[in-house]
Amino acid sequence: MTKLKFAVAAGIFAALGRAVTILIQPTFIESNVAHAALDGLFVGATVYLGLKIFKRTVDSQSE
């Protein structure tokens, strides 16, 4: 059950990260490759930090 919670949380964080990158598109970057790299980095960082926070929340509730 915990793995399912983490999988759902990762999906939610990825969707939120992608939504933010869609809303805030840097117009000064003209390269599609650079846009994809920035999108990937931002979504990856959002998922990583979100899962770290989620894990701390789950661990503190189980104590």
Tab-separated table of N, CA and C in Angstrom:
chain	number	residue	atom	x	y	z
A	1	MET	N	0.826	-1.198	0.000
A	1	MET	CA	0.000	0.000	0.000
A	1	MET	C	0.867	1.257	0.000
A	2	THR	N	1.982	1.207	0.718
A	2	THR	CA	2.858	2.370	0.776
A	2	THR	C	3.470	2.657	-0.588
A	3	LYS	N	3.837	1.603	-1.334
A	3	LYS	CA	4.404	1.813	-2.667
A	3	LYS	C	3.387	2.460	-3.597
A	4	LEU	N	2.120	2.097	-3.444
A	4	LEU	CA	1.081	2.698	-4.260
A	4	LEU	C	0.935	4.184	-3.926
A	5	LYS	N	1.009	4.521	-2.644
A	5	LYS	CA	0.927	5.926	-2.240
A	5	LYS	C	2.078	6.725	-2.840
A	6	PHE	N	3.277	6.154	-2.800
A	6	PHE	CA	4.436	6.844	-3.364
A	6	PHE	C	4.310	6.979	-4.882
A	7	ALA	N	3.771	5.971	-5.545
A	7	ALA	CA	3.596	6.035	-6.997
A	7	ALA	C	2.571	7.109	-7.375
A	8	VAL	N	1.488	7.174	-6.629
A	8	VAL	CA	0.474	8.196	-6.891
A	8	VAL	C	1.041	9.577	-6.614
A	9	ALA	N	1.767	9.708	-5.508
A	9	ALA	CA	2.374	10.998	-5.170
A	9	ALA	C	3.374	11.422	-6.246
A	10	ALA	N	4.170	10.496	-6.751
A	10	ALA	CA	5.140	10.827	-7.796
A	10	ALA	C	4.426	11.311	-9.054
A	11	GLY	N	3.330	10.667	-9.399
A	11	GLY	CA	2.557	11.098	-10.560
A	11	GLY	C	1.961	12.484	-10.384
A	12	ILE	N	1.472	12.750	-9.189
A	12	ILE	CA	0.894	14.070	-8.907
A	12	ILE	C	1.968	15.143	-8.960
A	13	PHE	N	3.119	14.870	-8.351
A	13	PHE	CA	4.206	15.849	-8.368
A	13	PHE	C	4.721	16.081	-9.787
A	14	ALA	N	4.782	15.029	-10.590
A	14	ALA	CA	5.218	15.190	-11.982
A	14	ALA	C	4.222	16.046	-12.764
A	15	ALA	N	2.939	15.817	-12.550
A	15	ALA	CA	1.922	16.617	-13.241
A	15	ALA	C	1.992	18.076	-12.813
A	16	LEU	N	2.193	18.310	-11.517
A	16	LEU	CA	2.319	19.684	-11.045
A	16	LEU	C	3.556	20.366	-11.613
A	17	GLY	N	4.664	19.643	-11.631
A	17	GLY	CA	5.882	20.204	-12.203
A	17	GLY	C	5.727	20.531	-13.672
A	18	ARG	N	5.070	19.663	-14.403
A	18	ARG	CA	4.846	19.905	-15.836
A	18	ARG	C	3.906	21.090	-16.049
A	19	ALA	N	2.880	21.203	-15.209
A	19	ALA	CA	1.950	22.327	-15.327
A	19	ALA	C	2.669	23.653	-15.097
A	20	VAL	N	3.580	23.678	-14.153
A	20	VAL	CA	4.332	24.908	-13.888
A	20	VAL	C	5.226	25.245	-15.074
A	21	THR	N	5.862	24.245	-15.665
A	21	THR	CA	6.729	24.529	-16.809
A	21	THR	C	5.928	24.986	-18.027
A	22	ILE	N	4.685	24.550	-18.130
A	22	ILE	CA	3.838	25.023	-19.225
A	22	ILE	C	3.442	26.478	-18.987
A	23	LEU	N	3.111	26.808	-17.737
A	23	LEU	CA	2.697	28.172	-17.416
A	23	LEU	C	3.839	29.172	-17.515
A	24	ILE	N	5.019	28.749	-17.108
A	24	ILE	CA	6.179	29.650	-17.108
A	24	ILE	C	7.154	29.158	-18.169
A	25	GLN	N	6.949	29.562	-19.394
A	25	GLN	CA	7.833	29.168	-20.487
A	25	GLN	C	8.828	30.291	-20.737
A	26	PRO	N	10.099	30.012	-20.561
A	26	PRO	CA	11.083	31.062	-20.849
A	26	PRO	C	11.131	31.349	-22.350
A	27	THR	N	10.817	32.567	-22.715
A	27	THR	CA	10.760	32.917	-24.134
A	27	THR	C	12.130	33.255	-24.710
A	28	PHE	N	13.100	33.480	-23.838
A	28	PHE	CA	14.424	33.835	-24.334
A	28	PHE	C	15.206	32.623	-24.828
A	29	ILE	N	14.718	31.422	-24.564
A	29	ILE	CA	15.378	30.200	-25.033
A	29	ILE	C	14.669	29.744	-26.300
A	30	GLU	N	15.408	29.683	-27.382
A	30	GLU	CA	14.803	29.321	-28.660
A	30	GLU	C	14.985	27.847	-29.013
A	31	SER	N	15.868	27.158	-28.333
A	31	SER	CA	16.157	25.767	-28.652
A	31	SER	C	15.124	24.833	-28.015
A	32	ASN	N	14.587	23.926	-28.822
A	32	ASN	CA	13.645	22.936	-28.294
A	32	ASN	C	14.337	21.960	-27.364
A	33	VAL	N	15.582	21.662	-27.660
A	33	VAL	CA	16.345	20.747	-26.813
A	33	VAL	C	16.563	21.366	-25.436
A	34	ALA	N	16.882	22.650	-25.399
A	34	ALA	CA	17.073	23.331	-24.117
A	34	ALA	C	15.766	23.389	-23.333
A	35	HIS	N	14.659	23.619	-24.029
A	35	HIS	CA	13.352	23.611	-23.359
A	35	HIS	C	13.070	22.245	-22.748
A	36	ALA	N	13.333	21.193	-23.495
A	36	ALA	CA	13.092	19.838	-22.995
A	36	ALA	C	13.988	19.530	-21.804
A	37	ALA	N	15.235	19.981	-21.866
A	37	ALA	CA	16.154	19.747	-20.754
A	37	ALA	C	15.698	20.490	-19.505
A	38	LEU	N	15.303	21.742	-19.657
A	38	LEU	CA	14.812	22.501	-18.507
A	38	LEU	C	13.534	21.894	-17.940
A	39	ASP	N	12.641	21.460	-18.819
A	39	ASP	CA	11.413	20.808	-18.361
A	39	ASP	C	11.752	19.551	-17.556
A	40	GLY	N	12.638	18.742	-18.091
A	40	GLY	CA	13.024	17.512	-17.400
A	40	GLY	C	13.683	17.773	-16.065
A	41	LEU	N	14.568	18.753	-16.023
A	41	LEU	CA	15.224	19.077	-14.757
A	41	LEU	C	14.236	19.591	-13.722
A	42	PHE	N	13.335	20.469	-14.142
A	42	PHE	CA	12.369	21.020	-13.197
A	42	PHE	C	11.393	19.963	-12.701
A	43	VAL	N	10.884	19.142	-13.618
A	43	VAL	CA	9.949	18.088	-13.211
A	43	VAL	C	10.661	17.080	-12.311
A	44	GLY	N	11.877	16.712	-12.654
A	44	GLY	CA	12.631	15.782	-11.818
A	44	GLY	C	12.888	16.338	-10.431
A	45	ALA	N	13.260	17.606	-10.352
A	45	ALA	CA	13.498	18.231	-9.043
A	45	ALA	C	12.206	18.320	-8.241
A	46	THR	N	11.100	18.632	-8.909
A	46	THR	CA	9.814	18.713	-8.217
A	46	THR	C	9.407	17.356	-7.659
A	47	VAL	N	9.564	16.314	-8.446
A	47	VAL	CA	9.215	14.967	-7.983
A	47	VAL	C	10.129	14.549	-6.843
A	48	TYR	N	11.424	14.797	-6.965
A	48	TYR	CA	12.374	14.405	-5.926
A	48	TYR	C	12.054	15.095	-4.600
A	49	LEU	N	11.904	16.408	-4.634
A	49	LEU	CA	11.616	17.141	-3.399
A	49	LEU	C	10.242	16.775	-2.840
A	50	GLY	N	9.269	16.608	-3.720
A	50	GLY	CA	7.939	16.229	-3.255
A	50	GLY	C	7.931	14.874	-2.580
A	51	LEU	N	8.651	13.904	-3.143
A	51	LEU	CA	8.707	12.576	-2.525
A	51	LEU	C	9.477	12.591	-1.215
A	52	LYS	N	10.508	13.431	-1.119
A	52	LYS	CA	11.239	13.550	0.148
A	52	LYS	C	10.313	14.077	1.248
A	53	ILE	N	9.544	15.109	0.905
A	53	ILE	CA	8.604	15.677	1.870
A	53	ILE	C	7.515	14.666	2.203
A	54	PHE	N	7.014	13.964	1.191
A	54	PHE	CA	5.983	12.959	1.403
A	54	PHE	C	6.492	11.841	2.301
A	55	LYS	N	7.723	11.412	2.100
A	55	LYS	CA	8.294	10.342	2.921
A	55	LYS	C	8.416	10.784	4.373
A	56	ARG	N	8.858	12.012	4.585
A	56	ARG	CA	8.950	12.521	5.958
A	56	ARG	C	7.583	12.585	6.611
A	57	THR	N	6.571	12.972	5.847
A	57	THR	CA	5.213	13.050	6.384
A	57	THR	C	4.697	11.659	6.744
A	58	VAL	N	4.918	10.694	5.863
A	58	VAL	CA	4.461	9.327	6.119
A	58	VAL	C	5.213	8.742	7.317
A	59	ASP	N	6.530	8.975	7.392
A	59	ASP	CA	7.320	8.441	8.505
A	59	ASP	C	6.896	9.064	9.838
A	60	SER	N	6.576	10.351	9.863
A	60	SER	CA	6.194	10.991	11.113
A	60	SER	C	4.812	10.561	11.546
A	61	GLN	N	3.946	10.186	10.619
A	61	GLN	CA	2.613	9.717	10.982
A	61	GLN	C	2.635	8.292	11.508
A	62	SER	N	3.613	7.509	11.112
A	62	SER	CA	3.673	6.105	11.541
A	62	SER	C	4.297	5.960	12.928
A	63	GLU	N	4.919	7.012	13.435
A	63	GLU	CA	5.539	6.917	14.769
A	63	GLU	C	4.538	7.122	15.862
